[in-house]
Amino acid sequence: MPGTNLTREEARTRADLLHVDAYDIELDLGTAREGGTFRSTTVVRFTATTPGADTFIDLVAPGVEEITLNGTALDPASFADSRIPLPGLAAENELRVVANCAYTNTGEGLHRFVDPVDGETYLYTQFEVPDARRVFASFEQPDLKAAFTFTVTAPKGWVVVSNSPTPQPTGDGDTQVWAFEPTGRISTYITALIAGPYVGVFDSYENGDQKVPLGVYCRPSLREFLDAEAVFEVTKQGFDYFQEKFDFPYPFAKYDQLFVPEFNAGAMENAGAVTLRDQYVFRSKVTDAAYEARAATILHELAHMWFGDLVTMEWWNDLWLNESFATFAEAVCQAEAPGSKWPNSWTTFANQMKTWAYRQDQLPSTHPIMAEINDLEDVQVNFDGITYAKGASVLKQLVAYVGQDAFFQGVQAYFKRHAWGNTRLGDLLGALEEASGRDLKAWSKAWLETAGINVLRPSIVLNTDGEIESFTVLQEAPALPAGAKGEAVLRPHRIAIGLYELADGETLVRTDRIELDVDGPRTEVPELVGRHRPAVVLLNDDDLSYAKIRLDEDSLAVVTEHLGAFTESLPRALCWASAWDMTRDGELAARDYLSLALSGIGRESDIGVVQSVQRQVKLALDAYTDPAWREEGLGRWAAAAEEHLRGAEAGSDHQLAWARTLAAVARTDGQLDLLAGLLDGTAEIKGLAVDTELRWTLLVRLAATGRADEAAIAAELERDNTAAGQEHAATCRAARPTAEAKAQAWAAVVESDELTNYVQEATIVGFQQADQRELLEAYGAKYFAAVKGIWETRSHEISQQIIGGLYPALQVTQATVDATDAWLAAADPAPALRRQVVEAKAGVERALRAQAADRAAGGR
Ligand SMILES: [Zn+2]
């Protein structure tokens, strides 16, 4: 029984057999306000290379009313197991399917949301990976492209947006009809429909004769917070930059961006109708890092219009290439586009993408970038740090290797050659080889077909005068975790070495930079021989390659004392990342990482880096410190947070970041009194706006520490009775330190499927409180009793939230590891479920090792 799965082999067979011309899809959303189901009528025309052959079309729906193939009615009861069998194809075929499809509350298929502010219903689709079939009968695989014509019946007065420009609706009853023009030939997973009383703001991108209509939409209850001008500004910078670098005009008729509720991912690259999570419409003050992240997402989706939508992977094994390219493109555009507000985007890339990639690449589930994707279940758990972040890091390395001009020349040829078609990795590499003249086969094998991270270490020998007698870059093979796929290899690295001097004991300034190829276990660097030893030697300066970097002992000593003294943000970010990596590996004790953070963070100007370090310190304290020392470490960190909060510039991003940090860790009566005072207005920090979101941040901590009860939570929800408010209230309720609160949260998530994706996630976040380990201890056994049933009965997104979110990660004990192993042995879980549980267990095992290192440091 295939269930909702589809194997690569099945997809290949079907692609060999079929050519799909067009879909006509009629959706009756007149039922949207009531919910339940909606009527979906699909007419699909396609040819078959082998007349007489059989195939099937995909559909996930509560019921089918009619199936007509080439004029012959088929038994609707033949619809089973998410498929409709299509026997005895003709050379040219027309299939009509009438189905009752379901609205969802999981963010998959056609999501239905009711805004508590206005009581109105808002719909949007999310189809990647295989969920177009929840809305219309479809050949659900990326290489069966077709033209799509949507005709939508919806309540009068609604806004209806799809891939093609929105037509004037017709009809004057309670519902109207929107008849869209056909799309170009695109894949099912990037078709889209967004419908409801959304509000739009409009502009256009103009360049010579070209004029592309632009729209930005959100719910009316968020309209006052929508800074559409800022969205348009970044969008236009992206249009300019990508059109020039890709040498290919934007391929669709218009470009709408819709901020939609309860969206699972950051955004989705539907052709010409991008959906984005509506937390990107900021209701309260956020730091500049949030604006930067939103701009990156906007550029990421825009890059997909070419890479992904115009030219599409044949099968999901090249998902990495799709996502890596868009992730690389967002960063390079921010770094280089004229007028960009975030020219330091490579610092953010090092700080976030690299950290994500390094973490994922050391899990037992790590895999080569070119993953084996045998079926849909494989790909659904593969939207990971390898696919996005390591892939993008390796593309950055490829650009350093072939040169940026050659890289974009190759990309230009690729778009021209494959427009509206499907490709494999080899098609892009071939174009890059032609443009660069470099043979990429060995490069591709070393970087794309193997797993893990190399370590690069400097080996510096000085003569008696303190000059460098020899300088060697040592490369180590990745330490692959047991059970990881792939072999551990050394790789060719194009890197820069930065030499830094401490000027006046105040600033660390780069005095020289050498770029070279590192290959094999030892690479001599003769250029540095005979030179005076600088204060800091930084391997992989400018972050060109993908490797763990270790500092030599002298450099580490300077950095530990003067991390904030680098005048540039990127080397600081690289050193922060290196220190964090050493902490995770148990090479730096968590308490020493705390000392490093306490000494350096005050001088860190990059707010994104500050916020990352704040999160990492909290994680180090919760998971990586010796439990016997943990409370002391948390106390020091909380005291520092309060001091920084009080000392920060009024109204600054740093002030807000420290307020949130204190709210996450406050533990003394004085600190909790301060939170309570900020909330009720009896305390003030000059310049700190205690706005809607910050109020909830304060209240979560007060609820978790027993200082705010149900009445206080209900009162706050009355102040902010919005969807976001309901989510925060769910977090607060689940965070309360009582057995009843935990039991209620557990039941709501595990024993019922009524919570929406967002409320469920909010409940899980509240449930898992690091200070409540004893209260949560009993839930480890409950987790293992429930997890397989969750996987089998819930949708993919919902079960993924639960499996990862409710794992007993806070119980950092050998017993947790043993219980996990026992469950793995007894439950014999499906590979995708196994992977998620094994990844969670790896977090506990890593924490146990780090705690041992921290304990040893405590005894020294
Ligand atoms: Zn993407």
PDB file of C-alpha atoms in Angstrom, residues 387-598:
ATOM      1  CA  THR A 387      19.954  20.961   1.927  1.00  0.00           C
ATOM      2  CA  TYR A 388      19.803  24.697   2.653  1.00  0.00           C
ATOM      3  CA  ALA A 389      22.853  25.742   4.574  1.00  0.00           C
ATOM      4  CA  LYS A 390      25.647  23.325   3.714  1.00  0.00           C
ATOM      5  CA  GLY A 391      24.591  23.337   0.082  1.00  0.00           C
ATOM      6  CA  ALA A 392      24.684  27.125   0.002  1.00  0.00           C
ATOM      7  CA  SER A 393      28.071  27.137   1.797  1.00  0.00           C
ATOM      8  CA  VAL A 394      29.448  24.766  -0.778  1.00  0.00           C
ATOM      9  CA  LEU A 395      28.045  26.903  -3.603  1.00  0.00           C
ATOM     10  CA  LYS A 396      29.874  29.853  -2.038  1.00  0.00           C
ATOM     11  CA  GLN A 397      33.008  27.735  -2.101  1.00  0.00           C
ATOM     12  CA  LEU A 398      32.324  26.809  -5.748  1.00  0.00           C
ATOM     13  CA  VAL A 399      32.053  30.498  -6.613  1.00  0.00           C
ATOM     14  CA  ALA A 400      35.436  31.095  -4.950  1.00  0.00           C
ATOM     15  CA  TYR A 401      36.804  28.134  -6.894  1.00  0.00           C
ATOM     16  CA  VAL A 402      35.594  29.075 -10.406  1.00  0.00           C
ATOM     17  CA  GLY A 403      35.300  32.845  -9.912  1.00  0.00           C
ATOM     18  CA  GLN A 404      32.044  34.773  -9.626  1.00  0.00           C
ATOM     19  CA  ASP A 405      31.952  35.996 -13.238  1.00  0.00           C
ATOM     20  CA  ALA A 406      32.338  32.490 -14.616  1.00  0.00           C
ATOM     21  CA  PHE A 407      29.748  31.250 -12.144  1.00  0.00           C
ATOM     22  CA  PHE A 408      27.095  33.685 -13.342  1.00  0.00           C
ATOM     23  CA  GLN A 409      28.010  33.104 -17.010  1.00  0.00           C
ATOM     24  CA  GLY A 410      27.347  29.427 -16.465  1.00  0.00           C
ATOM     25  CA  VAL A 411      24.055  30.200 -14.723  1.00  0.00           C
ATOM     26  CA  GLN A 412      22.998  32.436 -17.632  1.00  0.00           C
ATOM     27  CA  ALA A 413      23.624  29.661 -20.155  1.00  0.00           C
ATOM     28  CA  TYR A 414      21.719  27.236 -17.928  1.00  0.00           C
ATOM     29  CA  PHE A 415      18.592  29.425 -17.791  1.00  0.00           C
ATOM     30  CA  LYS A 416      18.599  30.035 -21.540  1.00  0.00           C
ATOM     31  CA  ARG A 417      19.067  26.362 -22.330  1.00  0.00           C
ATOM     32  CA  HIS A 418      16.500  24.934 -19.899  1.00  0.00           C
ATOM     33  CA  ALA A 419      13.803  27.624 -19.544  1.00  0.00           C
ATOM     34  CA  TRP A 420      10.396  26.064 -18.674  1.00  0.00           C
ATOM     35  CA  GLY A 421      12.052  22.644 -18.466  1.00  0.00           C
ATOM     36  CA  ASN A 422      13.488  20.242 -15.885  1.00  0.00           C
ATOM     37  CA  THR A 423      17.107  19.522 -15.116  1.00  0.00           C
ATOM     38  CA  ARG A 424      19.554  17.459 -13.110  1.00  0.00           C
ATOM     39  CA  LEU A 425      22.668  18.622 -11.274  1.00  0.00           C
ATOM     40  CA  GLY A 426      24.836  17.662 -14.260  1.00  0.00           C
ATOM     41  CA  ASP A 427      23.110  20.257 -16.421  1.00  0.00           C
ATOM     42  CA  LEU A 428      24.250  23.069 -14.141  1.00  0.00           C
ATOM     43  CA  LEU A 429      27.741  21.656 -13.594  1.00  0.00           C
ATOM     44  CA  GLY A 430      28.136  21.244 -17.357  1.00  0.00           C
ATOM     45  CA  ALA A 431      27.251  24.889 -17.926  1.00  0.00           C
ATOM     46  CA  LEU A 432      29.683  25.954 -15.171  1.00  0.00           C
ATOM     47  CA  GLU A 433      32.479  23.831 -16.656  1.00  0.00           C
ATOM     48  CA  GLU A 434      31.959  25.441 -20.036  1.00  0.00           C
ATOM     49  CA  ALA A 435      31.996  28.923 -18.549  1.00  0.00           C
ATOM     50  CA  SER A 436      34.959  28.403 -16.220  1.00  0.00           C
ATOM     51  CA  GLY A 437      37.099  25.933 -18.125  1.00  0.00           C
ATOM     52  CA  ARG A 438      37.491  23.996 -14.861  1.00  0.00           C
ATOM     53  CA  ASP A 439      36.801  20.285 -14.602  1.00  0.00           C
ATOM     54  CA  LEU A 440      34.261  19.995 -11.793  1.00  0.00           C
ATOM     55  CA  LYS A 441      33.969  16.219 -11.600  1.00  0.00           C
ATOM     56  CA  ALA A 442      36.519  15.755  -8.835  1.00  0.00           C
ATOM     57  CA  TRP A 443      35.212  18.852  -7.071  1.00  0.00           C
ATOM     58  CA  SER A 444      31.650  17.589  -7.263  1.00  0.00           C
ATOM     59  CA  LYS A 445      32.586  14.152  -6.003  1.00  0.00           C
ATOM     60  CA  ALA A 446      34.526  15.514  -3.030  1.00  0.00           C
ATOM     61  CA  TRP A 447      31.956  18.109  -2.018  1.00  0.00           C
ATOM     62  CA  LEU A 448      28.582  16.781  -3.064  1.00  0.00           C
ATOM     63  CA  GLU A 449      28.862  13.041  -2.714  1.00  0.00           C
ATOM     64  CA  THR A 450      30.452  12.867   0.738  1.00  0.00           C
ATOM     65  CA  ALA A 451      29.282  13.852   4.204  1.00  0.00           C
ATOM     66  CA  GLY A 452      30.844  15.659   7.137  1.00  0.00           C
ATOM     67  CA  ILE A 453      33.069  18.644   7.860  1.00  0.00           C
ATOM     68  CA  ASN A 454      36.819  18.856   7.558  1.00  0.00           C
ATOM     69  CA  VAL A 455      38.785  20.531  10.310  1.00  0.00           C
ATOM     70  CA  LEU A 456      41.471  23.040   9.324  1.00  0.00           C
ATOM     71  CA  ARG A 457      44.219  23.840  11.841  1.00  0.00           C
ATOM     72  CA  PRO A 458      47.264  26.032  11.475  1.00  0.00           C
ATOM     73  CA  SER A 459      50.639  24.616  12.473  1.00  0.00           C
ATOM     74  CA  ILE A 460      53.094  27.434  13.020  1.00  0.00           C
ATOM     75  CA  VAL A 461      56.763  26.982  13.858  1.00  0.00           C
ATOM     76  CA  LEU A 462      58.718  30.066  14.920  1.00  0.00           C
ATOM     77  CA  ASN A 463      62.458  30.597  14.908  1.00  0.00           C
ATOM     78  CA  THR A 464      64.346  32.077  17.852  1.00  0.00           C
ATOM     79  CA  ASP A 465      63.668  35.618  16.586  1.00  0.00           C
ATOM     80  CA  GLY A 466      59.926  34.988  16.699  1.00  0.00           C
ATOM     81  CA  GLU A 467      59.645  34.845  12.909  1.00  0.00           C
ATOM     82  CA  ILE A 468      57.656  32.180  11.122  1.00  0.00           C
ATOM     83  CA  GLU A 469      59.913  29.301  10.146  1.00  0.00           C
ATOM     84  CA  SER A 470      57.143  27.161   8.701  1.00  0.00           C
ATOM     85  CA  PHE A 471      53.409  27.575   8.274  1.00  0.00           C
ATOM     86  CA  THR A 472      51.263  24.550   7.468  1.00  0.00           C
ATOM     87  CA  VAL A 473      47.519  24.170   7.110  1.00  0.00           C
ATOM     88  CA  LEU A 474      46.529  20.780   8.469  1.00  0.00           C
ATOM     89  CA  GLN A 475      43.338  19.229   7.179  1.00  0.00           C
ATOM     90  CA  GLU A 476      41.497  16.479   9.060  1.00  0.00           C
ATOM     91  CA  ALA A 477      38.901  14.146   7.645  1.00  0.00           C
ATOM     92  CA  PRO A 478      35.395  14.562   9.053  1.00  0.00           C
ATOM     93  CA  ALA A 479      34.638  12.667  12.241  1.00  0.00           C
ATOM     94  CA  LEU A 480      31.484  11.020  10.950  1.00  0.00           C
ATOM     95  CA  PRO A 481      29.073   9.853  13.619  1.00  0.00           C
ATOM     96  CA  ALA A 482      28.425   6.141  13.841  1.00  0.00           C
ATOM     97  CA  GLY A 483      25.864   5.084  11.281  1.00  0.00           C
ATOM     98  CA  ALA A 484      26.318   8.159   9.070  1.00  0.00           C
ATOM     99  CA  LYS A 485      26.214   7.648   5.335  1.00  0.00           C
ATOM    100  CA  GLY A 486      29.185   8.401   3.100  1.00  0.00           C
ATOM    101  CA  GLU A 487      32.931   8.180   3.500  1.00  0.00           C
ATOM    102  CA  ALA A 488      35.149  10.632   5.358  1.00  0.00           C
ATOM    103  CA  VAL A 489      37.367  12.431   2.868  1.00  0.00           C
ATOM    104  CA  LEU A 490      39.769  15.332   2.601  1.00  0.00           C
ATOM    105  CA  ARG A 491      38.609  17.969   0.138  1.00  0.00           C
ATOM    106  CA  PRO A 492      40.067  20.744  -1.991  1.00  0.00           C
ATOM    107  CA  HIS A 493      39.456  24.067  -0.206  1.00  0.00           C
ATOM    108  CA  ARG A 494      39.889  27.529  -1.644  1.00  0.00           C
ATOM    109  CA  ILE A 495      40.553  29.615   1.469  1.00  0.00           C
ATOM    110  CA  ALA A 496      41.915  32.932   2.601  1.00  0.00           C
ATOM    111  CA  ILE A 497      44.256  33.326   5.579  1.00  0.00           C
ATOM    112  CA  GLY A 498      43.878  36.601   7.443  1.00  0.00           C
ATOM    113  CA  LEU A 499      46.699  38.093   9.510  1.00  0.00           C
ATOM    114  CA  TYR A 500      45.622  40.463  12.283  1.00  0.00           C
ATOM    115  CA  GLU A 501      47.564  42.796  14.553  1.00  0.00           C
ATOM    116  CA  LEU A 502      46.406  44.306  17.798  1.00  0.00           C
ATOM    117  CA  ALA A 503      46.703  48.062  17.330  1.00  0.00           C
ATOM    118  CA  ASP A 504      47.142  50.017  20.590  1.00  0.00           C
ATOM    119  CA  GLY A 505      45.810  46.973  22.392  1.00  0.00           C
ATOM    120  CA  GLU A 506      42.356  48.181  21.271  1.00  0.00           C
ATOM    121  CA  THR A 507      41.557  47.022  17.773  1.00  0.00           C
ATOM    122  CA  LEU A 508      42.355  43.932  15.762  1.00  0.00           C
ATOM    123  CA  VAL A 509      43.127  45.054  12.229  1.00  0.00           C
ATOM    124  CA  ARG A 510      43.807  42.838   9.242  1.00  0.00           C
ATOM    125  CA  THR A 511      47.279  43.584   7.945  1.00  0.00           C
ATOM    126  CA  ASP A 512      47.424  40.966   5.207  1.00  0.00           C
ATOM    127  CA  ARG A 513      45.364  38.356   3.430  1.00  0.00           C
ATOM    128  CA  ILE A 514      46.601  35.389   1.420  1.00  0.00           C
ATOM    129  CA  GLU A 515      44.335  33.268  -0.775  1.00  0.00           C
ATOM    130  CA  LEU A 516      45.354  29.725  -1.629  1.00  0.00           C
ATOM    131  CA  ASP A 517      44.189  26.206  -2.456  1.00  0.00           C
ATOM    132  CA  VAL A 518      44.391  23.740   0.418  1.00  0.00           C
ATOM    133  CA  ASP A 519      44.455  20.110  -0.597  1.00  0.00           C
ATOM    134  CA  GLY A 520      45.409  16.939   1.227  1.00  0.00           C
ATOM    135  CA  PRO A 521      46.406  16.588   4.879  1.00  0.00           C
ATOM    136  CA  ARG A 522      49.209  19.219   4.823  1.00  0.00           C
ATOM    137  CA  THR A 523      49.478  22.371   2.765  1.00  0.00           C
ATOM    138  CA  GLU A 524      52.610  24.460   3.224  1.00  0.00           C
ATOM    139  CA  VAL A 525      52.246  28.218   2.971  1.00  0.00           C
ATOM    140  CA  PRO A 526      55.698  29.497   1.881  1.00  0.00           C
ATOM    141  CA  GLU A 527      54.429  33.084   1.515  1.00  0.00           C
ATOM    142  CA  LEU A 528      54.329  33.371   5.296  1.00  0.00           C
ATOM    143  CA  VAL A 529      57.818  32.037   6.011  1.00  0.00           C
ATOM    144  CA  GLY A 530      60.202  34.631   7.378  1.00  0.00           C
ATOM    145  CA  ARG A 531      57.445  36.949   8.523  1.00  0.00           C
ATOM    146  CA  HIS A 532      56.875  38.217  12.000  1.00  0.00           C
ATOM    147  CA  ARG A 533      54.132  36.248  13.762  1.00  0.00           C
ATOM    148  CA  PRO A 534      50.916  38.279  13.842  1.00  0.00           C
ATOM    149  CA  ALA A 535      48.626  38.497  16.875  1.00  0.00           C
ATOM    150  CA  VAL A 536      45.892  36.436  15.240  1.00  0.00           C
ATOM    151  CA  VAL A 537      46.055  34.035  12.322  1.00  0.00           C
ATOM    152  CA  LEU A 538      42.573  33.323  10.980  1.00  0.00           C
ATOM    153  CA  LEU A 539      42.110  30.404   8.609  1.00  0.00           C
ATOM    154  CA  ASN A 540      39.153  30.566   6.221  1.00  0.00           C
ATOM    155  CA  ASP A 541      39.011  34.322   6.597  1.00  0.00           C
ATOM    156  CA  ASP A 542      36.135  35.768   4.538  1.00  0.00           C
ATOM    157  CA  ASP A 543      34.454  32.403   5.100  1.00  0.00           C
ATOM    158  CA  LEU A 544      35.032  31.140   1.565  1.00  0.00           C
ATOM    159  CA  SER A 545      35.098  27.445   2.413  1.00  0.00           C
ATOM    160  CA  TYR A 546      33.096  25.074   4.550  1.00  0.00           C
ATOM    161  CA  ALA A 547      35.243  23.747   7.381  1.00  0.00           C
ATOM    162  CA  LYS A 548      35.622  23.804  11.118  1.00  0.00           C
ATOM    163  CA  ILE A 549      38.342  26.237  11.979  1.00  0.00           C
ATOM    164  CA  ARG A 550      40.666  25.922  14.916  1.00  0.00           C
ATOM    165  CA  LEU A 551      42.817  28.745  16.193  1.00  0.00           C
ATOM    166  CA  ASP A 552      46.413  28.149  17.226  1.00  0.00           C
ATOM    167  CA  GLU A 553      47.070  28.590  20.936  1.00  0.00           C
ATOM    168  CA  ASP A 554      48.484  32.107  20.707  1.00  0.00           C
ATOM    169  CA  SER A 555      45.663  33.339  18.489  1.00  0.00           C
ATOM    170  CA  LEU A 556      43.084  31.757  20.785  1.00  0.00           C
ATOM    171  CA  ALA A 557      44.559  33.581  23.758  1.00  0.00           C
ATOM    172  CA  VAL A 558      44.313  36.922  21.951  1.00  0.00           C
ATOM    173  CA  VAL A 559      40.801  36.221  20.711  1.00  0.00           C
ATOM    174  CA  THR A 560      39.569  35.097  24.134  1.00  0.00           C
ATOM    175  CA  GLU A 561      40.616  38.407  25.553  1.00  0.00           C
ATOM    176  CA  HIS A 562      39.889  40.672  22.578  1.00  0.00           C
ATOM    177  CA  LEU A 563      37.117  39.091  20.529  1.00  0.00           C
ATOM    178  CA  GLY A 564      35.254  42.358  20.391  1.00  0.00           C
ATOM    179  CA  ALA A 565      38.335  44.153  19.065  1.00  0.00           C
ATOM    180  CA  PHE A 566      38.085  42.994  15.437  1.00  0.00           C
ATOM    181  CA  THR A 567      37.096  46.051  13.439  1.00  0.00           C
ATOM    182  CA  GLU A 568      35.212  43.930  10.879  1.00  0.00           C
ATOM    183  CA  SER A 569      32.125  41.902  11.738  1.00  0.00           C
ATOM    184  CA  LEU A 570      32.953  38.813   9.678  1.00  0.00           C
ATOM    185  CA  PRO A 571      36.137  37.726  11.508  1.00  0.00           C
ATOM    186  CA  ARG A 572      34.334  38.297  14.792  1.00  0.00           C
ATOM    187  CA  ALA A 573      31.496  36.091  13.614  1.00  0.00           C
ATOM    188  CA  LEU A 574      33.974  33.415  12.529  1.00  0.00           C
ATOM    189  CA  CYS A 575      35.644  33.452  15.945  1.00  0.00           C
ATOM    190  CA  TRP A 576      32.322  33.354  17.767  1.00  0.00           C
ATOM    191  CA  ALA A 577      31.301  30.421  15.586  1.00  0.00           C
ATOM    192  CA  SER A 578      34.573  28.631  16.227  1.00  0.00           C
ATOM    193  CA  ALA A 579      34.190  29.064  19.993  1.00  0.00           C
ATOM    194  CA  TRP A 580      30.626  27.781  19.863  1.00  0.00           C
ATOM    195  CA  ASP A 581      31.666  24.829  17.775  1.00  0.00           C
ATOM    196  CA  MET A 582      34.414  23.980  20.276  1.00  0.00           C
ATOM    197  CA  THR A 583      31.844  24.173  23.081  1.00  0.00           C
ATOM    198  CA  ARG A 584      29.511  21.788  21.304  1.00  0.00           C
ATOM    199  CA  ASP A 585      32.418  19.442  20.753  1.00  0.00           C
ATOM    200  CA  GLY A 586      33.476  19.563  24.400  1.00  0.00           C
ATOM    201  CA  GLU A 587      36.816  21.176  23.455  1.00  0.00           C
ATOM    202  CA  LEU A 588      35.820  24.342  25.296  1.00  0.00           C
ATOM    203  CA  ALA A 589      33.973  23.947  28.597  1.00  0.00           C
ATOM    204  CA  ALA A 590      30.531  25.518  28.622  1.00  0.00           C
ATOM    205  CA  ARG A 591      31.529  27.650  31.612  1.00  0.00           C
ATOM    206  CA  ASP A 592      34.513  28.945  29.615  1.00  0.00           C
ATOM    207  CA  TYR A 593      32.239  29.738  26.701  1.00  0.00           C
ATOM    208  CA  LEU A 594      30.108  31.722  29.120  1.00  0.00           C
ATOM    209  CA  SER A 595      33.231  33.644  30.233  1.00  0.00           C
ATOM    210  CA  LEU A 596      34.145  34.338  26.617  1.00  0.00           C
ATOM    211  CA  ALA A 597      30.628  35.554  25.879  1.00  0.00           C
ATOM    212  CA  LEU A 598      30.531  37.744  28.975  1.00  0.00           C
TER     213      LEU A 598
END
